[in-house]
Structure formats: C-alpha cells, structure tokens
Amino acid sequence: MAKGYRFYKDIQISLREAENCREYLDVYLEIKKQKELPFSHGDFLNTCEHIWGYFKHKTTESEKEQFFTLFNHARSLTAASYTYFPPECRKCAAYLAYLLELYPVSYLKESSVFLPENKWNVIKINNEYITVTRRHFSC
C-alpha cells in the first residue's frame, strides 16, 4: 500500500481472480517488481492513516498525541518519493509497530508493512514460515 494504493488494489484483484499456477506466478513477479520501486510519500502517509484506523478507538489520549506528532513530522517532508524511509517516516512506522504490540490485530501482524524489506515473500502455513521464491511455481 505504501508503494502505491492503485498497485495495492490491483494486486488484491489479481490474487482474488488468479486460478492457476501461471497467474499466481504473474502476481508474485509483479509484487517483486513493485518492491524495487520507490515509496510514494503520499501513499506512505495514507498507509499510516489506514493503519492508525485499527488503533484509534483503543489508544490512550497520550498515545494518540504521540502518533499525530510523529505523523505530522513525517507529513512535513517535501520529498515526493524515496527508496528508504526517511527518519521521520521510520519513527512513525515504528510507533505503529509499537501500537501493534500493545493492541494486537492479526490482519496487521501478517502484513508485510511490518516485516523487514527482504521478508515480503515470507508466508505462514501450518505455523511454519516459508520464503516463497520463483522455484515454488512449477508452471
């Protein structure tokens, strides 16, 4: 989602409609390609607000203030895109990860947004983590 909302929605649709190995491989290759592109600052901010929505009714007033202080610092950046999160963005994302520890949301815990960049293709099957690569597709 932080790479681009349109990409996020397109991948959602592609995964829902994929019916065979070749189509799943195409989705995998598209995600891999997109992971190499820079982050859009606007989409990063949108992602933070989206994630905040899972916590906004659970947090204390001071946690809310802290989030918006960090969010506003991130919002003040002038860069349209970046390859790595600037410190202001890292602090905001780290605070959301902290909130996720305090107020667990299973959907978010499975999200690649909280995984290290090189772990985007790790999935959990029967309590075992598997790193999916092209070799998993025999089509």
Short mmCIF file of N, CA and C in Angstrom, two decimals:
data_model
loop_
_atom_site.label_atom_id
_atom_site.label_comp_id
_atom_site.label_asym_id
_atom_site.label_seq_id
_atom_site.Cartn_x
_atom_site.Cartn_y
_atom_site.Cartn_z
N MET A 1 0.82 -1.19 0.00
CA MET A 1 0.00 0.00 0.00
C MET A 1 0.87 1.26 0.00
N ALA A 2 2.02 1.20 0.71
CA ALA A 2 2.90 2.36 0.77
C ALA A 2 3.66 2.59 -0.53
N LYS A 3 3.64 1.61 -1.42
CA LYS A 3 4.27 1.78 -2.74
C LYS A 3 3.31 2.44 -3.71
N GLY A 4 2.03 2.37 -3.41
CA GLY A 4 1.02 2.96 -4.27
C GLY A 4 -0.31 2.27 -4.05
N TYR A 5 -1.32 3.03 -3.78
CA TYR A 5 -2.64 2.46 -3.48
C TYR A 5 -3.21 1.70 -4.68
N ARG A 6 -3.01 2.23 -5.87
CA ARG A 6 -3.51 1.56 -7.08
C ARG A 6 -2.87 0.19 -7.23
N PHE A 7 -1.57 0.11 -7.00
CA PHE A 7 -0.87 -1.17 -7.05
C PHE A 7 -1.46 -2.14 -6.03
N TYR A 8 -1.69 -1.67 -4.82
CA TYR A 8 -2.27 -2.47 -3.75
C TYR A 8 -3.61 -3.07 -4.18
N LYS A 9 -4.47 -2.22 -4.73
CA LYS A 9 -5.80 -2.69 -5.15
C LYS A 9 -5.69 -3.65 -6.34
N ASP A 10 -4.80 -3.35 -7.29
CA ASP A 10 -4.62 -4.24 -8.44
C ASP A 10 -4.14 -5.63 -8.01
N ILE A 11 -3.22 -5.67 -7.06
CA ILE A 11 -2.73 -6.97 -6.56
C ILE A 11 -3.86 -7.71 -5.84
N GLN A 12 -4.65 -7.01 -5.08
CA GLN A 12 -5.80 -7.63 -4.40
C GLN A 12 -6.71 -8.32 -5.42
N ILE A 13 -7.03 -7.61 -6.47
CA ILE A 13 -7.91 -8.16 -7.51
C ILE A 13 -7.24 -9.34 -8.20
N SER A 14 -5.97 -9.19 -8.56
CA SER A 14 -5.25 -10.27 -9.24
C SER A 14 -5.20 -11.53 -8.39
N LEU A 15 -4.97 -11.38 -7.10
CA LEU A 15 -4.94 -12.55 -6.22
C LEU A 15 -6.32 -13.21 -6.12
N ARG A 16 -7.34 -12.40 -6.06
CA ARG A 16 -8.70 -12.92 -5.97
C ARG A 16 -9.08 -13.68 -7.24
N GLU A 17 -8.62 -13.19 -8.39
CA GLU A 17 -9.01 -13.78 -9.67
C GLU A 17 -8.08 -14.87 -10.18
N ALA A 18 -6.89 -15.00 -9.60
CA ALA A 18 -5.93 -16.00 -10.07
C ALA A 18 -6.50 -17.40 -9.89
N GLU A 19 -6.35 -18.21 -10.93
CA GLU A 19 -6.91 -19.56 -10.91
C GLU A 19 -5.89 -20.66 -11.15
N ASN A 20 -4.70 -20.29 -11.62
CA ASN A 20 -3.73 -21.34 -11.92
C ASN A 20 -2.33 -20.86 -11.56
N CYS A 21 -1.41 -21.78 -11.63
CA CYS A 21 -0.03 -21.51 -11.24
C CYS A 21 0.55 -20.32 -12.00
N ARG A 22 0.31 -20.25 -13.29
CA ARG A 22 0.88 -19.16 -14.10
C ARG A 22 0.36 -17.80 -13.64
N GLU A 23 -0.91 -17.73 -13.32
CA GLU A 23 -1.48 -16.46 -12.86
C GLU A 23 -0.94 -16.06 -11.49
N TYR A 24 -0.72 -17.04 -10.59
CA TYR A 24 -0.12 -16.74 -9.29
C TYR A 24 1.33 -16.32 -9.46
N LEU A 25 2.03 -16.95 -10.39
CA LEU A 25 3.41 -16.55 -10.68
C LEU A 25 3.45 -15.11 -11.20
N ASP A 26 2.52 -14.75 -12.06
CA ASP A 26 2.45 -13.37 -12.56
C ASP A 26 2.26 -12.37 -11.41
N VAL A 27 1.41 -12.71 -10.46
CA VAL A 27 1.18 -11.83 -9.30
C VAL A 27 2.47 -11.73 -8.49
N TYR A 28 3.11 -12.86 -8.24
CA TYR A 28 4.37 -12.86 -7.50
C TYR A 28 5.41 -11.98 -8.18
N LEU A 29 5.54 -12.11 -9.50
CA LEU A 29 6.53 -11.33 -10.25
C LEU A 29 6.19 -9.84 -10.23
N GLU A 30 4.92 -9.50 -10.26
CA GLU A 30 4.50 -8.10 -10.20
C GLU A 30 4.83 -7.50 -8.83
N ILE A 31 4.56 -8.26 -7.78
CA ILE A 31 4.89 -7.78 -6.43
C ILE A 31 6.40 -7.59 -6.33
N LYS A 32 7.16 -8.55 -6.80
CA LYS A 32 8.63 -8.46 -6.74
C LYS A 32 9.12 -7.22 -7.47
N LYS A 33 8.53 -6.93 -8.63
CA LYS A 33 8.92 -5.75 -9.41
C LYS A 33 8.57 -4.46 -8.65
N GLN A 34 7.38 -4.42 -8.08
CA GLN A 34 6.94 -3.23 -7.35
C GLN A 34 7.77 -2.98 -6.10
N LYS A 35 8.24 -4.04 -5.46
CA LYS A 35 9.05 -3.88 -4.25
C LYS A 35 10.34 -3.13 -4.53
N GLU A 36 10.78 -3.12 -5.79
CA GLU A 36 12.02 -2.43 -6.16
C GLU A 36 11.80 -0.95 -6.46
N LEU A 37 10.55 -0.53 -6.58
CA LEU A 37 10.24 0.87 -6.87
C LEU A 37 10.27 1.70 -5.60
N PRO A 38 10.45 3.02 -5.73
CA PRO A 38 10.45 3.87 -4.54
C PRO A 38 9.06 3.97 -3.91
N PHE A 39 9.05 4.36 -2.65
CA PHE A 39 7.81 4.63 -1.94
C PHE A 39 7.29 5.99 -2.36
N SER A 40 5.99 6.10 -2.50
CA SER A 40 5.35 7.40 -2.71
C SER A 40 5.07 7.99 -1.34
N HIS A 41 5.48 9.24 -1.12
CA HIS A 41 5.28 9.85 0.20
C HIS A 41 3.79 9.94 0.54
N GLY A 42 2.98 10.34 -0.42
CA GLY A 42 1.54 10.42 -0.18
C GLY A 42 0.94 9.07 0.17
N ASP A 43 1.39 8.02 -0.51
CA ASP A 43 0.87 6.69 -0.22
C ASP A 43 1.38 6.16 1.12
N PHE A 44 2.60 6.54 1.49
CA PHE A 44 3.09 6.18 2.83
C PHE A 44 2.20 6.80 3.90
N LEU A 45 1.90 8.09 3.73
CA LEU A 45 1.05 8.77 4.71
C LEU A 45 -0.34 8.14 4.75
N ASN A 46 -0.89 7.82 3.60
CA ASN A 46 -2.20 7.16 3.53
C ASN A 46 -2.16 5.81 4.26
N THR A 47 -1.06 5.08 4.08
CA THR A 47 -0.92 3.78 4.75
C THR A 47 -0.88 3.96 6.26
N CYS A 48 -0.15 4.97 6.73
CA CYS A 48 -0.09 5.23 8.18
C CYS A 48 -1.47 5.56 8.73
N GLU A 49 -2.21 6.40 8.03
CA GLU A 49 -3.56 6.75 8.48
C GLU A 49 -4.47 5.52 8.47
N HIS A 50 -4.32 4.68 7.45
CA HIS A 50 -5.12 3.45 7.36
C HIS A 50 -4.83 2.55 8.57
N ILE A 51 -3.55 2.35 8.86
CA ILE A 51 -3.17 1.51 10.00
C ILE A 51 -3.63 2.14 11.31
N TRP A 52 -3.49 3.44 11.43
CA TRP A 52 -3.96 4.14 12.63
C TRP A 52 -5.43 3.84 12.90
N GLY A 53 -6.21 3.70 11.85
CA GLY A 53 -7.63 3.42 12.00
C GLY A 53 -7.93 2.17 12.80
N TYR A 54 -7.01 1.21 12.80
CA TYR A 54 -7.19 -0.01 13.59
C TYR A 54 -6.98 0.24 15.09
N PHE A 55 -6.29 1.33 15.43
CA PHE A 55 -5.95 1.60 16.83
C PHE A 55 -6.69 2.77 17.45
N LYS A 56 -7.28 3.63 16.64
CA LYS A 56 -7.75 4.92 17.14
C LYS A 56 -8.78 4.82 18.28
N HIS A 57 -9.53 3.73 18.35
CA HIS A 57 -10.52 3.60 19.42
C HIS A 57 -9.97 2.83 20.62
N LYS A 58 -8.72 2.38 20.52
CA LYS A 58 -8.12 1.58 21.60
C LYS A 58 -7.06 2.35 22.38
N THR A 59 -6.50 3.37 21.78
CA THR A 59 -5.35 4.05 22.38
C THR A 59 -5.75 5.08 23.43
N THR A 60 -4.77 5.41 24.24
CA THR A 60 -4.97 6.47 25.22
C THR A 60 -4.81 7.82 24.51
N GLU A 61 -5.18 8.88 25.22
CA GLU A 61 -5.03 10.22 24.64
C GLU A 61 -3.55 10.53 24.37
N SER A 62 -2.67 10.12 25.27
CA SER A 62 -1.24 10.40 25.06
C SER A 62 -0.68 9.59 23.88
N GLU A 63 -1.16 8.37 23.69
CA GLU A 63 -0.74 7.57 22.53
C GLU A 63 -1.22 8.22 21.24
N LYS A 64 -2.44 8.74 21.27
CA LYS A 64 -2.98 9.44 20.11
C LYS A 64 -2.14 10.68 19.80
N GLU A 65 -1.82 11.47 20.81
CA GLU A 65 -1.00 12.66 20.62
C GLU A 65 0.37 12.29 20.05
N GLN A 66 0.96 11.22 20.59
CA GLN A 66 2.27 10.79 20.11
C GLN A 66 2.21 10.39 18.63
N PHE A 67 1.18 9.62 18.26
CA PHE A 67 1.05 9.22 16.86
C PHE A 67 0.95 10.45 15.97
N PHE A 68 0.09 11.38 16.31
CA PHE A 68 -0.11 12.54 15.43
C PHE A 68 1.09 13.48 15.41
N THR A 69 1.85 13.53 16.49
CA THR A 69 3.10 14.30 16.46
C THR A 69 4.06 13.68 15.45
N LEU A 70 4.23 12.36 15.53
CA LEU A 70 5.13 11.67 14.59
C LEU A 70 4.59 11.73 13.17
N PHE A 71 3.30 11.56 13.02
CA PHE A 71 2.69 11.61 11.69
C PHE A 71 2.87 12.99 11.05
N ASN A 72 2.66 14.04 11.83
CA ASN A 72 2.80 15.40 11.29
C ASN A 72 4.25 15.71 10.94
N HIS A 73 5.20 15.17 11.69
CA HIS A 73 6.61 15.34 11.31
C HIS A 73 6.87 14.64 9.98
N ALA A 74 6.33 13.44 9.82
CA ALA A 74 6.50 12.71 8.55
C ALA A 74 5.81 13.47 7.42
N ARG A 75 4.65 14.01 7.68
CA ARG A 75 3.89 14.72 6.66
C ARG A 75 4.61 15.99 6.19
N SER A 76 5.43 16.56 7.05
CA SER A 76 6.12 17.80 6.70
C SER A 76 7.25 17.62 5.69
N LEU A 77 7.61 16.38 5.39
CA LEU A 77 8.67 16.14 4.40
C LEU A 77 8.22 16.63 3.02
N THR A 78 9.17 17.08 2.24
CA THR A 78 8.83 17.61 0.92
C THR A 78 9.11 16.62 -0.21
N ALA A 79 9.81 15.54 0.07
CA ALA A 79 10.12 14.55 -0.98
C ALA A 79 8.84 13.88 -1.46
N ALA A 80 8.71 13.71 -2.77
CA ALA A 80 7.53 13.04 -3.33
C ALA A 80 7.67 11.53 -3.23
N SER A 81 8.91 11.05 -3.25
CA SER A 81 9.15 9.61 -3.16
C SER A 81 10.54 9.36 -2.58
N TYR A 82 10.77 8.12 -2.14
CA TYR A 82 12.06 7.76 -1.57
C TYR A 82 12.21 6.25 -1.63
N THR A 83 13.47 5.82 -1.68
CA THR A 83 13.78 4.39 -1.73
C THR A 83 13.74 3.78 -0.34
N TYR A 84 14.23 4.53 0.64
CA TYR A 84 14.21 4.10 2.04
C TYR A 84 13.46 5.16 2.84
N PHE A 85 12.78 4.72 3.88
CA PHE A 85 12.04 5.67 4.70
C PHE A 85 13.01 6.67 5.34
N PRO A 86 12.73 7.96 5.21
CA PRO A 86 13.49 8.96 5.96
C PRO A 86 13.24 8.76 7.46
N PRO A 87 14.11 9.31 8.31
CA PRO A 87 13.95 9.11 9.76
C PRO A 87 12.56 9.45 10.28
N GLU A 88 11.96 10.54 9.78
CA GLU A 88 10.63 10.93 10.25
C GLU A 88 9.59 9.84 9.93
N CYS A 89 9.72 9.22 8.79
CA CYS A 89 8.79 8.15 8.41
C CYS A 89 9.06 6.88 9.20
N ARG A 90 10.33 6.57 9.40
CA ARG A 90 10.68 5.39 10.20
C ARG A 90 10.12 5.50 11.61
N LYS A 91 10.20 6.69 12.19
CA LYS A 91 9.68 6.88 13.55
C LYS A 91 8.18 6.67 13.61
N CYS A 92 7.47 7.16 12.62
CA CYS A 92 6.02 7.00 12.58
C CYS A 92 5.67 5.51 12.40
N ALA A 93 6.34 4.84 11.47
CA ALA A 93 6.08 3.41 11.24
C ALA A 93 6.45 2.58 12.48
N ALA A 94 7.55 2.95 13.13
CA ALA A 94 7.96 2.22 14.34
C ALA A 94 6.93 2.39 15.45
N TYR A 95 6.35 3.58 15.55
CA TYR A 95 5.34 3.80 16.59
C TYR A 95 4.09 2.96 16.31
N LEU A 96 3.73 2.85 15.04
CA LEU A 96 2.60 1.99 14.70
C LEU A 96 2.91 0.53 15.03
N ALA A 97 4.15 0.10 14.82
CA ALA A 97 4.54 -1.26 15.19
C ALA A 97 4.46 -1.45 16.70
N TYR A 98 4.83 -0.42 17.45
CA TYR A 98 4.71 -0.45 18.91
C TYR A 98 3.24 -0.60 19.32
N LEU A 99 2.37 0.18 18.68
CA LEU A 99 0.93 0.08 18.97
C LEU A 99 0.40 -1.31 18.64
N LEU A 100 0.94 -1.91 17.59
CA LEU A 100 0.52 -3.26 17.21
C LEU A 100 0.89 -4.27 18.29
N GLU A 101 2.01 -4.04 18.97
CA GLU A 101 2.37 -4.91 20.09
C GLU A 101 1.42 -4.71 21.27
N LEU A 102 1.03 -3.47 21.52
CA LEU A 102 0.12 -3.18 22.63
C LEU A 102 -1.31 -3.64 22.35
N TYR A 103 -1.73 -3.44 21.10
CA TYR A 103 -3.11 -3.74 20.69
C TYR A 103 -3.07 -4.64 19.46
N PRO A 104 -2.82 -5.94 19.65
CA PRO A 104 -2.63 -6.85 18.51
C PRO A 104 -3.84 -6.89 17.57
N VAL A 105 -3.54 -6.86 16.29
CA VAL A 105 -4.53 -7.01 15.22
C VAL A 105 -3.94 -8.05 14.27
N SER A 106 -4.55 -9.24 14.21
CA SER A 106 -3.95 -10.33 13.44
C SER A 106 -3.73 -9.96 11.98
N TYR A 107 -4.66 -9.24 11.37
CA TYR A 107 -4.52 -8.82 9.98
C TYR A 107 -3.23 -8.01 9.78
N LEU A 108 -2.97 -7.08 10.69
CA LEU A 108 -1.78 -6.25 10.57
C LEU A 108 -0.50 -7.02 10.89
N LYS A 109 -0.58 -7.96 11.84
CA LYS A 109 0.61 -8.76 12.17
C LYS A 109 1.07 -9.58 10.97
N GLU A 110 0.17 -9.92 10.08
CA GLU A 110 0.52 -10.69 8.88
C GLU A 110 0.95 -9.80 7.72
N SER A 111 0.84 -8.50 7.90
CA SER A 111 1.13 -7.55 6.83
C SER A 111 2.63 -7.39 6.60
N SER A 112 3.03 -7.29 5.35
CA SER A 112 4.44 -7.11 5.03
C SER A 112 4.95 -5.73 5.42
N VAL A 113 4.05 -4.81 5.72
CA VAL A 113 4.49 -3.46 6.09
C VAL A 113 5.32 -3.48 7.38
N PHE A 114 5.11 -4.47 8.23
CA PHE A 114 5.86 -4.57 9.48
C PHE A 114 6.99 -5.59 9.41
N LEU A 115 7.24 -6.13 8.23
CA LEU A 115 8.34 -7.06 8.05
C LEU A 115 9.55 -6.32 7.49
N PRO A 116 10.74 -6.83 7.76
CA PRO A 116 11.90 -6.24 7.09
C PRO A 116 11.72 -6.32 5.57
N GLU A 117 12.28 -5.37 4.86
CA GLU A 117 12.10 -5.27 3.39
C GLU A 117 12.37 -6.60 2.68
N ASN A 118 13.36 -7.35 3.13
CA ASN A 118 13.70 -8.59 2.43
C ASN A 118 12.82 -9.77 2.85
N LYS A 119 11.79 -9.54 3.64
CA LYS A 119 10.91 -10.63 4.10
C LYS A 119 9.51 -10.53 3.51
N TRP A 120 9.31 -9.77 2.46
CA TRP A 120 7.99 -9.55 1.90
C TRP A 120 7.33 -10.84 1.40
N ASN A 121 8.12 -11.83 1.05
CA ASN A 121 7.59 -13.06 0.46
C ASN A 121 7.58 -14.22 1.45
N VAL A 122 7.60 -13.93 2.74
CA VAL A 122 7.51 -14.97 3.76
C VAL A 122 6.03 -15.16 4.10
N ILE A 123 5.60 -16.41 4.05
CA ILE A 123 4.21 -16.74 4.39
C ILE A 123 4.20 -17.79 5.50
N LYS A 124 3.09 -17.86 6.19
CA LYS A 124 2.94 -18.81 7.28
C LYS A 124 1.92 -19.86 6.88
N ILE A 125 2.36 -21.12 6.88
CA ILE A 125 1.47 -22.24 6.56
C ILE A 125 1.62 -23.26 7.68
N ASN A 126 0.51 -23.57 8.34
CA ASN A 126 0.52 -24.53 9.45
C ASN A 126 1.61 -24.22 10.47
N ASN A 127 1.67 -22.97 10.90
CA ASN A 127 2.64 -22.50 11.89
C ASN A 127 4.09 -22.62 11.46
N GLU A 128 4.33 -22.78 10.16
CA GLU A 128 5.69 -22.83 9.62
C GLU A 128 5.85 -21.68 8.63
N TYR A 129 6.98 -20.99 8.73
CA TYR A 129 7.24 -19.87 7.82
C TYR A 129 8.03 -20.37 6.61
N ILE A 130 7.56 -19.97 5.44
CA ILE A 130 8.17 -20.38 4.18
C ILE A 130 8.46 -19.13 3.37
N THR A 131 9.67 -19.07 2.81
CA THR A 131 10.03 -17.97 1.92
C THR A 131 9.69 -18.41 0.50
N VAL A 132 8.70 -17.76 -0.08
CA VAL A 132 8.26 -18.12 -1.43
C VAL A 132 9.21 -17.50 -2.44
N THR A 133 9.66 -18.33 -3.38
CA THR A 133 10.50 -17.86 -4.47
C THR A 133 9.92 -18.40 -5.78
N ARG A 134 10.52 -17.98 -6.87
CA ARG A 134 10.05 -18.42 -8.18
C ARG A 134 10.03 -19.95 -8.29
N ARG A 135 10.93 -20.63 -7.61
CA ARG A 135 11.00 -22.10 -7.71
C ARG A 135 9.76 -22.79 -7.14
N HIS A 136 8.96 -22.08 -6.35
CA HIS A 136 7.73 -22.66 -5.81
C HIS A 136 6.63 -22.77 -6.87
N PHE A 137 6.85 -22.15 -8.01
CA PHE A 137 5.86 -22.18 -9.09
C PHE A 137 6.35 -23.14 -10.16
N SER A 138 5.69 -24.25 -10.32
CA SER A 138 6.10 -25.24 -11.32
C SER A 138 5.16 -25.19 -12.51
N CYS A 139 5.15 -24.05 -13.17
CA CYS A 139 4.28 -23.90 -14.33
C CYS A 139 5.09 -23.52 -15.54
#
